[in-house]
Amino acid sequence: MISQVWRVNLATMLFFTLIQVVVPLIPRYALTVSASPFLIGLAVSSISLTAIFLRPVSGFLSDTWFRSKLMVTGLAFGSAAYIVLYLSTDIYQIMLGRLLEGVAVALFVPSSIASAVDQAPAGKVGETLGWRSLMIGLGFTAGPALGGLLAEAFGYTATFGMTSVMIIFLIPLVVYKEPKREKGSFSVSIKGLAERHFVVAFVSYVFYAVAWMGLLTFLSTYLKILGYGDLQIGLFVSIQAVSSLVLRIFAGRAADRNPALMTYLGLFMISFAFLLISLNQEPVKLYFDALIFGLGLGVFVPGSQTLALAHAHAGSRGFLSSIYTMGMDIGNMVGPMIFGAVIQASGSYPKSFLIAPVLTFIAALVVLVPERIGRLT
């Protein structure tokens, strides 16, 4: 019989697979309803609006209520989101579907991460989080390809309809009797925000997210200006995604012994990859840089998650998971604005790319310095 940890692992992988089935199709489907570029962009980003505002609420409920029930509710909202997309006939209905999808992500993800920590054997929090992050990575890797195949074979709306049905079948995987744990409270949750391991993990994650989202946005744009097609940036992202899976389990096991080391080691690798990208944007060299970036990410993610949550009070893990995952939402909003402002002021895309290695190097120091002076023991 499959253990509960692995049932939730499987559900998490399939949840992100189905999310990523839909994500790449949204801009193309929006074109079929004659949406303007501005409204298409708004529809794509609208998922972050509900996700970022609901994550803390979801995390707090995860600690004070039941993680399993929140994951079930998240899956139900996901199904509802894709039903709306299936029935949509204009861009505003597409936006509504994306907003509901944001609710689904906000409800499901913090409870999934917190449940991994709850169920981890003693001394194996990092390894368990490594497996959980591997499942998420597999979902991100497989989803877009599956979505493309389904859309090619059946069309956009049929793909949305099938996704709304498939996500409901994940519910039995996340229905389980939760282990006894100390329930959370508002004071416990707020106190957890000041815990030094969480603070350095969160701050370094935000620096990374700002760097990556800014770089990805304008690297894609710059390659198009240079005359390269969608294939080049697609290969860059795919190589990075696949290579990031290689070291996650090993890094998770190592993070059980020293999560800070794995966090800053991964960030230094990412910073080096970003430096190479900023110096040369030739596609063939970018693929090598993507490989280094992916390997660094595979070390960084389990280390950072373990650093953030291994010392967390049992009654604050859901809330802290929700705040931690908001780091990418912050990066998604702030990164492109910073890089865009630099490009606007300097007139140079490559100059803006230099921001990325600087930010990730600073992120590594945010973890390295406290660790070296004994503040993270």
PDB file of C-alpha atoms in Angstrom, residues 31-143:
ATOM      1  CA  LEU A  31      -6.192  35.280 -29.107  1.00  0.00           C
ATOM      2  CA  THR A  32      -9.106  33.190 -30.380  1.00  0.00           C
ATOM      3  CA  VAL A  33     -11.554  35.450 -28.511  1.00  0.00           C
ATOM      4  CA  SER A  34      -9.914  38.575 -30.021  1.00  0.00           C
ATOM      5  CA  ALA A  35      -8.394  39.858 -26.770  1.00  0.00           C
ATOM      6  CA  SER A  36      -5.943  42.771 -26.853  1.00  0.00           C
ATOM      7  CA  PRO A  37      -2.302  42.207 -25.811  1.00  0.00           C
ATOM      8  CA  PHE A  38      -2.872  44.179 -22.594  1.00  0.00           C
ATOM      9  CA  LEU A  39      -5.875  42.063 -21.604  1.00  0.00           C
ATOM     10  CA  ILE A  40      -4.015  38.876 -22.504  1.00  0.00           C
ATOM     11  CA  GLY A  41      -1.186  39.911 -20.188  1.00  0.00           C
ATOM     12  CA  LEU A  42      -3.681  40.750 -17.469  1.00  0.00           C
ATOM     13  CA  ALA A  43      -5.341  37.353 -17.852  1.00  0.00           C
ATOM     14  CA  VAL A  44      -2.004  35.544 -17.625  1.00  0.00           C
ATOM     15  CA  SER A  45      -0.924  37.406 -14.476  1.00  0.00           C
ATOM     16  CA  SER A  46      -4.321  37.463 -12.739  1.00  0.00           C
ATOM     17  CA  ILE A  47      -3.619  34.109 -11.065  1.00  0.00           C
ATOM     18  CA  SER A  48      -1.063  35.911  -8.870  1.00  0.00           C
ATOM     19  CA  LEU A  49      -3.648  38.389  -7.575  1.00  0.00           C
ATOM     20  CA  THR A  50      -5.717  35.834  -5.704  1.00  0.00           C
ATOM     21  CA  ALA A  51      -2.745  33.597  -4.911  1.00  0.00           C
ATOM     22  CA  ILE A  52      -0.680  36.253  -3.152  1.00  0.00           C
ATOM     23  CA  PHE A  53      -3.569  37.610  -1.056  1.00  0.00           C
ATOM     24  CA  LEU A  54      -4.984  34.226  -0.073  1.00  0.00           C
ATOM     25  CA  ARG A  55      -1.741  32.378   0.698  1.00  0.00           C
ATOM     26  CA  PRO A  56      -1.385  33.746   4.285  1.00  0.00           C
ATOM     27  CA  VAL A  57      -5.053  33.049   5.039  1.00  0.00           C
ATOM     28  CA  SER A  58      -4.735  29.552   3.619  1.00  0.00           C
ATOM     29  CA  GLY A  59      -1.547  28.913   5.581  1.00  0.00           C
ATOM     30  CA  PHE A  60      -3.131  30.030   8.847  1.00  0.00           C
ATOM     31  CA  LEU A  61      -6.189  27.824   8.204  1.00  0.00           C
ATOM     32  CA  SER A  62      -3.849  24.944   7.424  1.00  0.00           C
ATOM     33  CA  ASP A  63      -2.382  25.243  10.928  1.00  0.00           C
ATOM     34  CA  THR A  64      -5.671  25.758  12.758  1.00  0.00           C
ATOM     35  CA  TRP A  65      -7.935  23.463  10.713  1.00  0.00           C
ATOM     36  CA  PHE A  66      -7.013  20.467   8.510  1.00  0.00           C
ATOM     37  CA  ARG A  67      -4.347  20.390   5.813  1.00  0.00           C
ATOM     38  CA  SER A  68      -6.130  17.541   4.019  1.00  0.00           C
ATOM     39  CA  LYS A  69      -9.422  19.429   3.763  1.00  0.00           C
ATOM     40  CA  LEU A  70      -7.683  22.534   2.419  1.00  0.00           C
ATOM     41  CA  MET A  71      -5.991  20.479  -0.294  1.00  0.00           C
ATOM     42  CA  VAL A  72      -9.363  18.963  -1.220  1.00  0.00           C
ATOM     43  CA  THR A  73     -10.879  22.455  -1.362  1.00  0.00           C
ATOM     44  CA  GLY A  74      -7.983  23.622  -3.531  1.00  0.00           C
ATOM     45  CA  LEU A  75      -8.588  20.778  -5.979  1.00  0.00           C
ATOM     46  CA  ALA A  76     -12.295  21.656  -6.108  1.00  0.00           C
ATOM     47  CA  PHE A  77     -11.476  25.285  -6.933  1.00  0.00           C
ATOM     48  CA  GLY A  78      -9.051  24.072  -9.599  1.00  0.00           C
ATOM     49  CA  SER A  79     -11.785  22.016 -11.222  1.00  0.00           C
ATOM     50  CA  ALA A  80     -14.171  24.990 -11.063  1.00  0.00           C
ATOM     51  CA  ALA A  81     -11.527  27.219 -12.674  1.00  0.00           C
ATOM     52  CA  TYR A  82     -11.149  24.900 -15.647  1.00  0.00           C
ATOM     53  CA  ILE A  83     -14.920  24.521 -16.026  1.00  0.00           C
ATOM     54  CA  VAL A  84     -15.098  28.323 -16.315  1.00  0.00           C
ATOM     55  CA  LEU A  85     -12.340  28.228 -18.958  1.00  0.00           C
ATOM     56  CA  TYR A  86     -14.181  25.436 -20.778  1.00  0.00           C
ATOM     57  CA  LEU A  87     -17.341  27.568 -20.910  1.00  0.00           C
ATOM     58  CA  SER A  88     -15.572  30.897 -21.542  1.00  0.00           C
ATOM     59  CA  THR A  89     -16.327  32.955 -24.630  1.00  0.00           C
ATOM     60  CA  ASP A  90     -14.487  36.207 -23.837  1.00  0.00           C
ATOM     61  CA  ILE A  91     -11.345  37.436 -22.089  1.00  0.00           C
ATOM     62  CA  TYR A  92     -13.169  38.441 -18.896  1.00  0.00           C
ATOM     63  CA  GLN A  93     -14.440  34.913 -18.376  1.00  0.00           C
ATOM     64  CA  ILE A  94     -10.879  33.687 -18.942  1.00  0.00           C
ATOM     65  CA  MET A  95      -9.728  36.114 -16.225  1.00  0.00           C
ATOM     66  CA  LEU A  96     -12.367  34.719 -13.862  1.00  0.00           C
ATOM     67  CA  GLY A  97     -11.053  31.223 -14.497  1.00  0.00           C
ATOM     68  CA  ARG A  98      -7.514  32.364 -13.769  1.00  0.00           C
ATOM     69  CA  LEU A  99      -8.584  34.078 -10.540  1.00  0.00           C
ATOM     70  CA  LEU A 100     -10.213  30.834  -9.382  1.00  0.00           C
ATOM     71  CA  GLU A 101      -7.038  28.995 -10.365  1.00  0.00           C
ATOM     72  CA  GLY A 102      -5.131  31.348  -8.059  1.00  0.00           C
ATOM     73  CA  VAL A 103      -7.450  30.357  -5.210  1.00  0.00           C
ATOM     74  CA  ALA A 104      -6.711  26.697  -5.965  1.00  0.00           C
ATOM     75  CA  VAL A 105      -2.947  27.256  -5.830  1.00  0.00           C
ATOM     76  CA  ALA A 106      -3.188  29.319  -2.633  1.00  0.00           C
ATOM     77  CA  LEU A 107      -5.196  26.607  -0.870  1.00  0.00           C
ATOM     78  CA  PHE A 108      -3.307  23.548  -2.097  1.00  0.00           C
ATOM     79  CA  VAL A 109       0.389  24.442  -2.079  1.00  0.00           C
ATOM     80  CA  PRO A 110       1.043  25.595   1.539  1.00  0.00           C
ATOM     81  CA  SER A 111      -0.795  22.572   2.955  1.00  0.00           C
ATOM     82  CA  SER A 112       1.084  20.229   0.620  1.00  0.00           C
ATOM     83  CA  ILE A 113       4.476  21.555   1.741  1.00  0.00           C
ATOM     84  CA  ALA A 114       3.492  21.663   5.432  1.00  0.00           C
ATOM     85  CA  SER A 115       2.143  18.097   5.289  1.00  0.00           C
ATOM     86  CA  ALA A 116       5.523  16.917   4.002  1.00  0.00           C
ATOM     87  CA  VAL A 117       7.202  18.353   7.105  1.00  0.00           C
ATOM     88  CA  ASP A 118       4.479  16.870   9.352  1.00  0.00           C
ATOM     89  CA  GLN A 119       4.988  13.378   7.957  1.00  0.00           C
ATOM     90  CA  ALA A 120       8.772  13.449   7.614  1.00  0.00           C
ATOM     91  CA  PRO A 121      10.646  10.857   9.715  1.00  0.00           C
ATOM     92  CA  ALA A 122      12.891  12.304  12.404  1.00  0.00           C
ATOM     93  CA  GLY A 123      15.991  13.843  10.865  1.00  0.00           C
ATOM     94  CA  LYS A 124      14.671  13.523   7.301  1.00  0.00           C
ATOM     95  CA  VAL A 125      12.786  16.767   6.749  1.00  0.00           C
ATOM     96  CA  GLY A 126      15.175  17.820   3.981  1.00  0.00           C
ATOM     97  CA  GLU A 127      14.949  14.501   2.161  1.00  0.00           C
ATOM     98  CA  THR A 128      11.142  14.523   2.364  1.00  0.00           C
ATOM     99  CA  LEU A 129      10.995  18.099   1.065  1.00  0.00           C
ATOM    100  CA  GLY A 130      13.464  17.086  -1.642  1.00  0.00           C
ATOM    101  CA  TRP A 131      11.044  14.432  -2.862  1.00  0.00           C
ATOM    102  CA  ARG A 132       8.121  16.867  -2.662  1.00  0.00           C
ATOM    103  CA  SER A 133      10.014  19.513  -4.669  1.00  0.00           C
ATOM    104  CA  LEU A 134      11.018  16.822  -7.186  1.00  0.00           C
ATOM    105  CA  MET A 135       7.330  16.038  -7.711  1.00  0.00           C
ATOM    106  CA  ILE A 136       6.605  19.725  -8.315  1.00  0.00           C
ATOM    107  CA  GLY A 137       9.499  19.894 -10.779  1.00  0.00           C
ATOM    108  CA  LEU A 138       8.225  16.848 -12.672  1.00  0.00           C
ATOM    109  CA  GLY A 139       4.815  18.487 -12.927  1.00  0.00           C
ATOM    110  CA  PHE A 140       6.319  21.688 -14.322  1.00  0.00           C
ATOM    111  CA  THR A 141       8.325  19.638 -16.832  1.00  0.00           C
ATOM    112  CA  ALA A 142       5.570  17.307 -18.078  1.00  0.00           C
ATOM    113  CA  GLY A 143       2.578  19.654 -18.015  1.00  0.00           C
TER     114      GLY A 143
END
